[in-house]
Amino acid sequence: MNSPDYTANLQRVQTWIQDACVEAGRSPDDVELIAVSKTKPVEAIREVYAAGQRAFGENRMQELQRKMEELADLEIEWHFLGNIQTNKLKTICHRVDIIQSVDKVKYLHEIEKRAGAADRTIGVYLQVNISDEPQKGGFDPNALLEIASELPTFDHVRVEGVMAMASLTHDQDMLKEQFQRLHSLFSSLKEMNHPNFAIKTCSMGMSGDLDLAIAEGSTQCRIGSSIFGPRNTLSFDAPSNKTPS
Ligand SMILES: *Cc1c(COP(=O)(O)O)cnc(C)c1O
């Protein structure tokens, strides 16, 4: 099989984001793109990087660790957005830029420890379970603000935003409600006065629901298959081992 034309794919996604911003009456500069490269080879990442993309996302800690090593010569902004495994956190904390999928307070303490050992500060997003599906990770939206207001002060963790995955549905009203929920939490966190908060990112919108996410205030979308091509279904998003938080 021929490899996809990554440059054309990336440009198509950039145009898609711009059009969605214009449609929503927003500035295209307000929405950042994370290229989700999970399961894809480092050669593909190099091509997308050469086409101008700098921020990449991965959802397996070992895969991220391997790719960070193999691509150490590139100035990539690395995002982790999968299940956190405490015992593997230290393998990524020496290099990862943003951990998007923090859904338990204990992970903040773990990241604080590992980032401190590496003498770094790591940005995190709080993942929120807006779809109310127990198999999905994320803080309970009803509990998030109280939990956030009680967080201790950290030296090596900076809370920079919220992240969520909406339901896999075509029901636009349902999606809209979920995105509004996340955006409202984003706005409330922004108002909160905590020394480790620098809230700027509302990460929502994937290949299937990008337009609506942007209409509802997304500041960052995470796009995989529209850039890198379809993933092998065998390696695609193995069932989450998360228990509800
Ligand atoms: C895989 C993944 C994406 C990208 O999904 P696509 O449908 O390929 O665009 C976005 N966010 C997270 C958390 C993912 O795991």
PDB file of C-alpha atoms and ligand atoms in Angstrom:
ATOM      1  CA  MET A   1       0.000   0.000   0.000  1.00  0.00           C
ATOM      2  CA  ASN A   2       1.315   3.460  -0.867  1.00  0.00           C
ATOM      3  CA  SER A   3       1.869   5.754   2.063  1.00  0.00           C
ATOM      4  CA  PRO A   4      -0.534   8.694   2.217  1.00  0.00           C
ATOM      5  CA  ASP A   5       0.402  12.177   1.019  1.00  0.00           C
ATOM      6  CA  TYR A   6       0.957  13.547   4.530  1.00  0.00           C
ATOM      7  CA  THR A   7       1.596  17.085   3.350  1.00  0.00           C
ATOM      8  CA  ALA A   8      -1.701  17.229   1.470  1.00  0.00           C
ATOM      9  CA  ASN A   9      -3.538  15.627   4.398  1.00  0.00           C
ATOM     10  CA  LEU A  10      -2.089  18.134   6.861  1.00  0.00           C
ATOM     11  CA  GLN A  11      -3.013  21.049   4.615  1.00  0.00           C
ATOM     12  CA  ARG A  12      -6.530  19.712   4.224  1.00  0.00           C
ATOM     13  CA  VAL A  13      -6.935  19.483   8.007  1.00  0.00           C
ATOM     14  CA  GLN A  14      -5.520  23.000   8.477  1.00  0.00           C
ATOM     15  CA  THR A  15      -8.012  24.338   5.947  1.00  0.00           C
ATOM     16  CA  TRP A  16     -10.803  22.397   7.619  1.00  0.00           C
ATOM     17  CA  ILE A  17      -9.949  24.016  10.981  1.00  0.00           C
ATOM     18  CA  GLN A  18      -9.751  27.471   9.402  1.00  0.00           C
ATOM     19  CA  ASP A  19     -13.122  27.034   7.691  1.00  0.00           C
ATOM     20  CA  ALA A  20     -14.724  25.823  10.914  1.00  0.00           C
ATOM     21  CA  CYS A  21     -13.320  28.877  12.735  1.00  0.00           C
ATOM     22  CA  VAL A  22     -14.645  31.270  10.107  1.00  0.00           C
ATOM     23  CA  GLU A  23     -18.013  29.529  10.211  1.00  0.00           C
ATOM     24  CA  ALA A  24     -18.062  29.940  14.011  1.00  0.00           C
ATOM     25  CA  GLY A  25     -16.957  33.580  13.830  1.00  0.00           C
ATOM     26  CA  ARG A  26     -13.661  32.786  15.519  1.00  0.00           C
ATOM     27  CA  SER A  27     -10.056  33.509  14.640  1.00  0.00           C
ATOM     28  CA  PRO A  28      -8.219  30.541  13.079  1.00  0.00           C
ATOM     29  CA  ASP A  29      -5.278  31.391  15.357  1.00  0.00           C
ATOM     30  CA  ASP A  30      -7.387  30.418  18.366  1.00  0.00           C
ATOM     31  CA  VAL A  31      -7.422  26.701  17.575  1.00  0.00           C
ATOM     32  CA  GLU A  32      -4.268  24.639  17.867  1.00  0.00           C
ATOM     33  CA  LEU A  33      -3.797  21.287  16.113  1.00  0.00           C
ATOM     34  CA  ILE A  34      -2.317  18.213  17.769  1.00  0.00           C
ATOM     35  CA  ALA A  35      -1.390  15.518  15.235  1.00  0.00           C
ATOM     36  CA  VAL A  36      -2.192  12.180  16.882  1.00  0.00           C
ATOM     37  CA  SER A  37       0.444   9.770  15.586  1.00  0.00           C
ATOM     38  CA  LYS A  38      -0.381   6.691  17.693  1.00  0.00           C
ATOM     39  CA  THR A  39       0.384   3.364  15.963  1.00  0.00           C
ATOM     40  CA  LYS A  40       2.097   5.212  13.077  1.00  0.00           C
ATOM     41  CA  PRO A  41       5.811   4.858  12.251  1.00  0.00           C
ATOM     42  CA  VAL A  42       8.377   7.549  13.032  1.00  0.00           C
ATOM     43  CA  GLU A  43       8.932   8.037   9.285  1.00  0.00           C
ATOM     44  CA  ALA A  44       5.345   9.287   8.991  1.00  0.00           C
ATOM     45  CA  ILE A  45       5.910  11.697  11.878  1.00  0.00           C
ATOM     46  CA  ARG A  46       9.042  13.019  10.151  1.00  0.00           C
ATOM     47  CA  GLU A  47       7.030  13.754   7.012  1.00  0.00           C
ATOM     48  CA  VAL A  48       4.262  15.562   8.879  1.00  0.00           C
ATOM     49  CA  TYR A  49       6.922  17.487  10.800  1.00  0.00           C
ATOM     50  CA  ALA A  50       8.612  18.456   7.533  1.00  0.00           C
ATOM     51  CA  ALA A  51       5.243  19.793   6.380  1.00  0.00           C
ATOM     52  CA  GLY A  52       5.289  22.174   9.346  1.00  0.00           C
ATOM     53  CA  GLN A  53       3.474  20.403  12.198  1.00  0.00           C
ATOM     54  CA  ARG A  54       5.201  20.619  15.607  1.00  0.00           C
ATOM     55  CA  ALA A  55       2.765  19.190  18.201  1.00  0.00           C
ATOM     56  CA  PHE A  56       2.194  15.425  18.223  1.00  0.00           C
ATOM     57  CA  GLY A  57       0.118  13.200  20.499  1.00  0.00           C
ATOM     58  CA  GLU A  58       0.528   9.584  21.581  1.00  0.00           C
ATOM     59  CA  ASN A  59      -1.617   7.356  23.788  1.00  0.00           C
ATOM     60  CA  ARG A  60       0.763   4.597  24.893  1.00  0.00           C
ATOM     61  CA  MET A  61       3.586   5.394  27.271  1.00  0.00           C
ATOM     62  CA  GLN A  62       6.092   2.913  25.871  1.00  0.00           C
ATOM     63  CA  GLU A  63       5.363   3.928  22.298  1.00  0.00           C
ATOM     64  CA  LEU A  64       5.756   7.605  23.202  1.00  0.00           C
ATOM     65  CA  GLN A  65       9.036   6.894  24.971  1.00  0.00           C
ATOM     66  CA  ARG A  66      10.416   5.032  21.947  1.00  0.00           C
ATOM     67  CA  LYS A  67       9.328   7.752  19.509  1.00  0.00           C
ATOM     68  CA  MET A  68      10.731  10.555  21.689  1.00  0.00           C
ATOM     69  CA  GLU A  69      14.083   8.765  21.570  1.00  0.00           C
ATOM     70  CA  GLU A  70      14.027   8.003  17.859  1.00  0.00           C
ATOM     71  CA  LEU A  71      12.969  11.559  17.028  1.00  0.00           C
ATOM     72  CA  ALA A  72      15.215  13.333  19.527  1.00  0.00           C
ATOM     73  CA  ASP A  73      16.697  15.412  16.696  1.00  0.00           C
ATOM     74  CA  LEU A  74      13.334  17.117  16.027  1.00  0.00           C
ATOM     75  CA  GLU A  75      11.814  19.963  18.041  1.00  0.00           C
ATOM     76  CA  ILE A  76       8.524  18.257  18.661  1.00  0.00           C
ATOM     77  CA  GLU A  77       6.048  19.292  21.340  1.00  0.00           C
ATOM     78  CA  TRP A  78       5.005  15.907  22.723  1.00  0.00           C
ATOM     79  CA  HIS A  79       1.547  15.339  24.200  1.00  0.00           C
ATOM     80  CA  PHE A  80       0.503  12.214  26.036  1.00  0.00           C
ATOM     81  CA  LEU A  81      -3.232  11.512  25.857  1.00  0.00           C
ATOM     82  CA  GLY A  82      -3.822   7.910  26.903  1.00  0.00           C
ATOM     83  CA  ASN A  83      -4.172   5.804  30.007  1.00  0.00           C
ATOM     84  CA  ILE A  84      -1.684   6.794  32.664  1.00  0.00           C
ATOM     85  CA  GLN A  85       0.266   3.937  34.201  1.00  0.00           C
ATOM     86  CA  THR A  86       1.986   5.150  37.325  1.00  0.00           C
ATOM     87  CA  ASN A  87       4.811   2.640  37.057  1.00  0.00           C
ATOM     88  CA  LYS A  88       5.665   3.855  33.546  1.00  0.00           C
ATOM     89  CA  LEU A  89       5.334   7.596  34.168  1.00  0.00           C
ATOM     90  CA  LYS A  90       9.008   8.021  34.819  1.00  0.00           C
ATOM     91  CA  THR A  91       9.857   6.783  31.323  1.00  0.00           C
ATOM     92  CA  ILE A  92       8.161   9.811  29.732  1.00  0.00           C
ATOM     93  CA  CYS A  93       8.587  12.578  32.317  1.00  0.00           C
ATOM     94  CA  HIS A  94      12.130  13.460  31.283  1.00  0.00           C
ATOM     95  CA  ARG A  95      10.864  14.699  27.917  1.00  0.00           C
ATOM     96  CA  VAL A  96       7.062  14.891  27.464  1.00  0.00           C
ATOM     97  CA  ASP A  97       5.672  18.445  27.269  1.00  0.00           C
ATOM     98  CA  ILE A  98       1.990  17.981  28.110  1.00  0.00           C
ATOM     99  CA  ILE A  99       0.090  15.137  29.783  1.00  0.00           C
ATOM    100  CA  GLN A 100      -3.522  15.616  28.668  1.00  0.00           C
ATOM    101  CA  SER A 101      -5.174  12.686  30.387  1.00  0.00           C
ATOM    102  CA  VAL A 102      -4.854  13.367  34.108  1.00  0.00           C
ATOM    103  CA  ASP A 103      -8.036  12.110  35.756  1.00  0.00           C
ATOM    104  CA  LYS A 104      -6.972  11.398  39.315  1.00  0.00           C
ATOM    105  CA  VAL A 105      -5.322  13.675  41.840  1.00  0.00           C
ATOM    106  CA  LYS A 106      -2.794  10.966  42.683  1.00  0.00           C
ATOM    107  CA  TYR A 107      -1.357  11.288  39.161  1.00  0.00           C
ATOM    108  CA  LEU A 108      -0.577  14.955  39.816  1.00  0.00           C
ATOM    109  CA  HIS A 109       1.496  13.917  42.813  1.00  0.00           C
ATOM    110  CA  GLU A 110       3.236  11.237  40.745  1.00  0.00           C
ATOM    111  CA  ILE A 111       4.006  13.701  37.926  1.00  0.00           C
ATOM    112  CA  GLU A 112       5.248  16.226  40.495  1.00  0.00           C
ATOM    113  CA  LYS A 113       7.687  13.614  41.775  1.00  0.00           C
ATOM    114  CA  ARG A 114       8.911  12.470  38.345  1.00  0.00           C
ATOM    115  CA  ALA A 115       9.131  15.958  36.860  1.00  0.00           C
ATOM    116  CA  GLY A 116      10.966  17.133  39.969  1.00  0.00           C
ATOM    117  CA  ALA A 117      13.493  14.300  39.599  1.00  0.00           C
ATOM    118  CA  ALA A 118      14.052  15.417  36.013  1.00  0.00           C
ATOM    119  CA  ASP A 119      14.260  19.060  37.128  1.00  0.00           C
ATOM    120  CA  ARG A 120      11.399  20.063  34.826  1.00  0.00           C
ATOM    121  CA  THR A 121       7.874  21.428  34.916  1.00  0.00           C
ATOM    122  CA  ILE A 122       5.238  19.485  33.003  1.00  0.00           C
ATOM    123  CA  GLY A 123       1.973  20.924  31.727  1.00  0.00           C
ATOM    124  CA  VAL A 124      -1.150  18.877  32.377  1.00  0.00           C
ATOM    125  CA  TYR A 125      -4.782  18.983  31.323  1.00  0.00           C
ATOM    126  CA  LEU A 126      -7.530  17.582  33.503  1.00  0.00           C
ATOM    127  CA  GLN A 127      -9.505  15.009  31.545  1.00  0.00           C
ATOM    128  CA  VAL A 128     -13.254  15.185  32.066  1.00  0.00           C
ATOM    129  CA  ASN A 129     -15.756  12.409  31.436  1.00  0.00           C
ATOM    130  CA  ILE A 130     -18.341  14.521  29.592  1.00  0.00           C
ATOM    131  CA  SER A 131     -19.974  11.540  27.897  1.00  0.00           C
ATOM    132  CA  ASP A 132     -20.761   9.899  31.212  1.00  0.00           C
ATOM    133  CA  GLU A 133     -19.618   6.495  29.936  1.00  0.00           C
ATOM    134  CA  PRO A 134     -18.106   4.531  32.817  1.00  0.00           C
ATOM    135  CA  GLN A 135     -15.514   2.849  30.577  1.00  0.00           C
ATOM    136  CA  LYS A 136     -14.078   6.236  29.603  1.00  0.00           C
ATOM    137  CA  GLY A 137     -11.511   8.009  31.733  1.00  0.00           C
ATOM    138  CA  GLY A 138     -11.979  11.456  33.192  1.00  0.00           C
ATOM    139  CA  PHE A 139     -13.027  13.334  36.287  1.00  0.00           C
ATOM    140  CA  ASP A 140     -16.722  13.469  37.038  1.00  0.00           C
ATOM    141  CA  PRO A 141     -17.765  16.887  35.650  1.00  0.00           C
ATOM    142  CA  ASN A 142     -19.895  17.506  38.731  1.00  0.00           C
ATOM    143  CA  ALA A 143     -16.917  17.048  41.016  1.00  0.00           C
ATOM    144  CA  LEU A 144     -14.176  18.748  38.989  1.00  0.00           C
ATOM    145  CA  LEU A 145     -14.410  22.294  40.317  1.00  0.00           C
ATOM    146  CA  GLU A 146     -14.424  21.246  43.928  1.00  0.00           C
ATOM    147  CA  ILE A 147     -11.463  18.925  43.366  1.00  0.00           C
ATOM    148  CA  ALA A 148      -9.601  21.680  41.518  1.00  0.00           C
ATOM    149  CA  SER A 149     -10.239  24.192  44.279  1.00  0.00           C
ATOM    150  CA  GLU A 150      -8.709  21.829  46.822  1.00  0.00           C
ATOM    151  CA  LEU A 151      -5.519  20.980  44.918  1.00  0.00           C
ATOM    152  CA  PRO A 152      -2.291  21.559  46.801  1.00  0.00           C
ATOM    153  CA  THR A 153       0.502  23.707  45.418  1.00  0.00           C
ATOM    154  CA  PHE A 154       2.984  21.959  43.133  1.00  0.00           C
ATOM    155  CA  ASP A 155       6.509  22.923  42.091  1.00  0.00           C
ATOM    156  CA  HIS A 156       6.745  20.886  38.891  1.00  0.00           C
ATOM    157  CA  VAL A 157       3.178  20.642  37.586  1.00  0.00           C
ATOM    158  CA  ARG A 158       1.286  23.384  35.776  1.00  0.00           C
ATOM    159  CA  VAL A 159      -2.415  22.861  35.081  1.00  0.00           C
ATOM    160  CA  GLU A 160      -2.980  24.327  31.621  1.00  0.00           C
ATOM    161  CA  GLY A 161      -6.378  23.106  30.556  1.00  0.00           C
ATOM    162  CA  VAL A 162      -9.075  20.499  30.199  1.00  0.00           C
ATOM    163  CA  MET A 163      -9.494  17.638  27.742  1.00  0.00           C
ATOM    164  CA  ALA A 164     -12.390  15.382  26.846  1.00  0.00           C
ATOM    165  CA  MET A 165     -13.607  12.917  24.286  1.00  0.00           C
ATOM    166  CA  ALA A 166     -17.248  13.195  23.321  1.00  0.00           C
ATOM    167  CA  SER A 167     -19.548  10.253  22.698  1.00  0.00           C
ATOM    168  CA  LEU A 168     -19.137   8.371  19.456  1.00  0.00           C
ATOM    169  CA  THR A 169     -22.476   9.512  18.093  1.00  0.00           C
ATOM    170  CA  HIS A 170     -24.005  11.525  15.263  1.00  0.00           C
ATOM    171  CA  ASP A 171     -26.518  13.073  17.654  1.00  0.00           C
ATOM    172  CA  GLN A 172     -25.549  16.741  17.274  1.00  0.00           C
ATOM    173  CA  ASP A 173     -27.578  17.906  20.280  1.00  0.00           C
ATOM    174  CA  MET A 174     -25.893  15.389  22.515  1.00  0.00           C
ATOM    175  CA  LEU A 175     -22.429  16.340  21.268  1.00  0.00           C
ATOM    176  CA  LYS A 176     -23.221  20.017  21.640  1.00  0.00           C
ATOM    177  CA  GLU A 177     -24.325  19.528  25.222  1.00  0.00           C
ATOM    178  CA  GLN A 178     -21.128  17.616  26.041  1.00  0.00           C
ATOM    179  CA  PHE A 179     -18.866  20.229  24.460  1.00  0.00           C
ATOM    180  CA  GLN A 180     -20.730  23.023  26.259  1.00  0.00           C
ATOM    181  CA  ARG A 181     -20.206  21.196  29.505  1.00  0.00           C
ATOM    182  CA  LEU A 182     -16.450  21.004  29.012  1.00  0.00           C
ATOM    183  CA  HIS A 183     -16.227  24.604  27.863  1.00  0.00           C
ATOM    184  CA  SER A 184     -18.117  25.824  30.881  1.00  0.00           C
ATOM    185  CA  LEU A 185     -15.703  23.966  33.202  1.00  0.00           C
ATOM    186  CA  PHE A 186     -12.815  25.475  31.228  1.00  0.00           C
ATOM    187  CA  SER A 187     -14.218  28.976  31.849  1.00  0.00           C
ATOM    188  CA  SER A 188     -14.705  28.310  35.559  1.00  0.00           C
ATOM    189  CA  LEU A 189     -11.157  26.960  35.985  1.00  0.00           C
ATOM    190  CA  LYS A 190      -9.819  30.077  34.249  1.00  0.00           C
ATOM    191  CA  GLU A 191     -11.446  32.199  36.939  1.00  0.00           C
ATOM    192  CA  MET A 192      -9.922  30.138  39.713  1.00  0.00           C
ATOM    193  CA  ASN A 193      -7.011  31.550  41.605  1.00  0.00           C
ATOM    194  CA  HIS A 194      -4.469  28.788  42.113  1.00  0.00           C
ATOM    195  CA  PRO A 195      -0.688  29.296  41.913  1.00  0.00           C
ATOM    196  CA  ASN A 196      -0.232  26.318  39.547  1.00  0.00           C
ATOM    197  CA  PHE A 197      -3.071  27.156  37.184  1.00  0.00           C
ATOM    198  CA  ALA A 198      -2.340  28.754  33.819  1.00  0.00           C
ATOM    199  CA  ILE A 199      -5.520  27.666  32.074  1.00  0.00           C
ATOM    200  CA  LYS A 200      -5.480  28.315  28.334  1.00  0.00           C
ATOM    201  CA  THR A 201      -6.514  25.107  26.592  1.00  0.00           C
ATOM    202  CA  CYS A 202      -9.908  23.544  26.031  1.00  0.00           C
ATOM    203  CA  SER A 203      -8.929  20.384  24.148  1.00  0.00           C
ATOM    204  CA  MET A 204     -11.915  18.950  22.298  1.00  0.00           C
ATOM    205  CA  GLY A 205     -12.652  17.890  18.739  1.00  0.00           C
ATOM    206  CA  MET A 206     -11.405  14.874  16.785  1.00  0.00           C
ATOM    207  CA  SER A 207     -11.768  13.836  13.155  1.00  0.00           C
ATOM    208  CA  GLY A 208     -15.439  12.969  13.678  1.00  0.00           C
ATOM    209  CA  ASP A 209     -16.689  16.014  15.594  1.00  0.00           C
ATOM    210  CA  LEU A 210     -14.293  18.858  14.803  1.00  0.00           C
ATOM    211  CA  ASP A 211     -16.738  21.453  13.433  1.00  0.00           C
ATOM    212  CA  LEU A 212     -19.091  21.291  16.383  1.00  0.00           C
ATOM    213  CA  ALA A 213     -16.213  21.360  18.901  1.00  0.00           C
ATOM    214  CA  ILE A 214     -14.869  24.540  17.308  1.00  0.00           C
ATOM    215  CA  ALA A 215     -18.330  26.108  17.261  1.00  0.00           C
ATOM    216  CA  GLU A 216     -18.544  25.403  21.007  1.00  0.00           C
ATOM    217  CA  GLY A 217     -15.215  27.028  21.867  1.00  0.00           C
ATOM    218  CA  SER A 218     -12.497  24.405  21.451  1.00  0.00           C
ATOM    219  CA  THR A 219      -8.980  25.889  21.521  1.00  0.00           C
ATOM    220  CA  GLN A 220      -7.255  22.664  20.536  1.00  0.00           C
ATOM    221  CA  CYS A 221      -8.265  19.725  18.400  1.00  0.00           C
ATOM    222  CA  ARG A 222      -6.613  16.335  18.272  1.00  0.00           C
ATOM    223  CA  ILE A 223      -6.597  14.793  14.804  1.00  0.00           C
ATOM    224  CA  GLY A 224      -5.181  11.405  13.915  1.00  0.00           C
ATOM    225  CA  SER A 225      -6.669   9.465  11.036  1.00  0.00           C
ATOM    226  CA  SER A 226      -7.391  12.500   8.828  1.00  0.00           C
ATOM    227  CA  ILE A 227      -3.653  13.223   8.785  1.00  0.00           C
ATOM    228  CA  PHE A 228      -2.005   9.822   9.104  1.00  0.00           C
ATOM    229  CA  GLY A 229      -4.625   7.634   7.452  1.00  0.00           C
ATOM    230  CA  PRO A 230      -6.763   4.934   9.041  1.00  0.00           C
ATOM    231  CA  ARG A 231      -5.299   2.860  11.858  1.00  0.00           C
ATOM    232  CA  ASN A 232      -5.151  -0.906  11.938  1.00  0.00           C
ATOM    233  CA  THR A 233      -8.276  -1.742  13.934  1.00  0.00           C
ATOM    234  CA  LEU A 234      -6.375  -4.399  15.886  1.00  0.00           C
ATOM    235  CA  SER A 235      -4.063  -1.810  17.401  1.00  0.00           C
ATOM    236  CA  PHE A 236      -6.606   0.985  17.532  1.00  0.00           C
ATOM    237  CA  ASP A 237      -7.696   2.049  20.987  1.00  0.00           C
ATOM    238  CA  ALA A 238      -7.599  -1.223  22.868  1.00  0.00           C
ATOM    239  CA  PRO A 239     -10.328  -1.213  25.508  1.00  0.00           C
ATOM    240  CA  SER A 240      -9.591   1.161  28.319  1.00  0.00           C
ATOM    241  CA  ASN A 241      -8.580  -0.468  31.572  1.00  0.00           C
ATOM    242  CA  LYS A 242      -9.767   2.518  33.529  1.00  0.00           C
ATOM    243  CA  THR A 243     -12.083   2.283  36.441  1.00  0.00           C
ATOM    244  CA  PRO A 244     -14.316   5.297  37.061  1.00  0.00           C
ATOM    245  CA  SER A 245     -12.538   7.882  39.218  1.00  0.00           C
TER     246      SER A 245
HETATM  247  C1  LIG B   1      -6.850   8.621  18.767  1.00  0.00           C
HETATM  248  C2  LIG B   1      -7.182   9.860  19.512  1.00  0.00           C
HETATM  249  C3  LIG B   1      -7.512  11.043  18.830  1.00  0.00           C
HETATM  250  C4  LIG B   1      -7.566  11.168  17.316  1.00  0.00           C
HETATM  251  O1  LIG B   1      -8.592  10.421  16.776  1.00  0.00           O
HETATM  252  P1  LIG B   1      -8.941  10.449  15.201  1.00  0.00           P
HETATM  253  O2  LIG B   1     -10.335   9.940  15.160  1.00  0.00           O
HETATM  254  O3  LIG B   1      -7.978   9.536  14.537  1.00  0.00           O
HETATM  255  O4  LIG B   1      -8.806  11.839  14.721  1.00  0.00           O
HETATM  256  C5  LIG B   1      -7.797  12.151  19.609  1.00  0.00           C
HETATM  257  N1  LIG B   1      -7.771  12.123  20.958  1.00  0.00           N
HETATM  258  C6  LIG B   1      -7.444  11.010  21.630  1.00  0.00           C
HETATM  259  C7  LIG B   1      -7.424  11.050  23.122  1.00  0.00           C
HETATM  260  C8  LIG B   1      -7.137   9.841  20.934  1.00  0.00           C
HETATM  261  O5  LIG B   1      -6.828   8.730  21.628  1.00  0.00           O
END
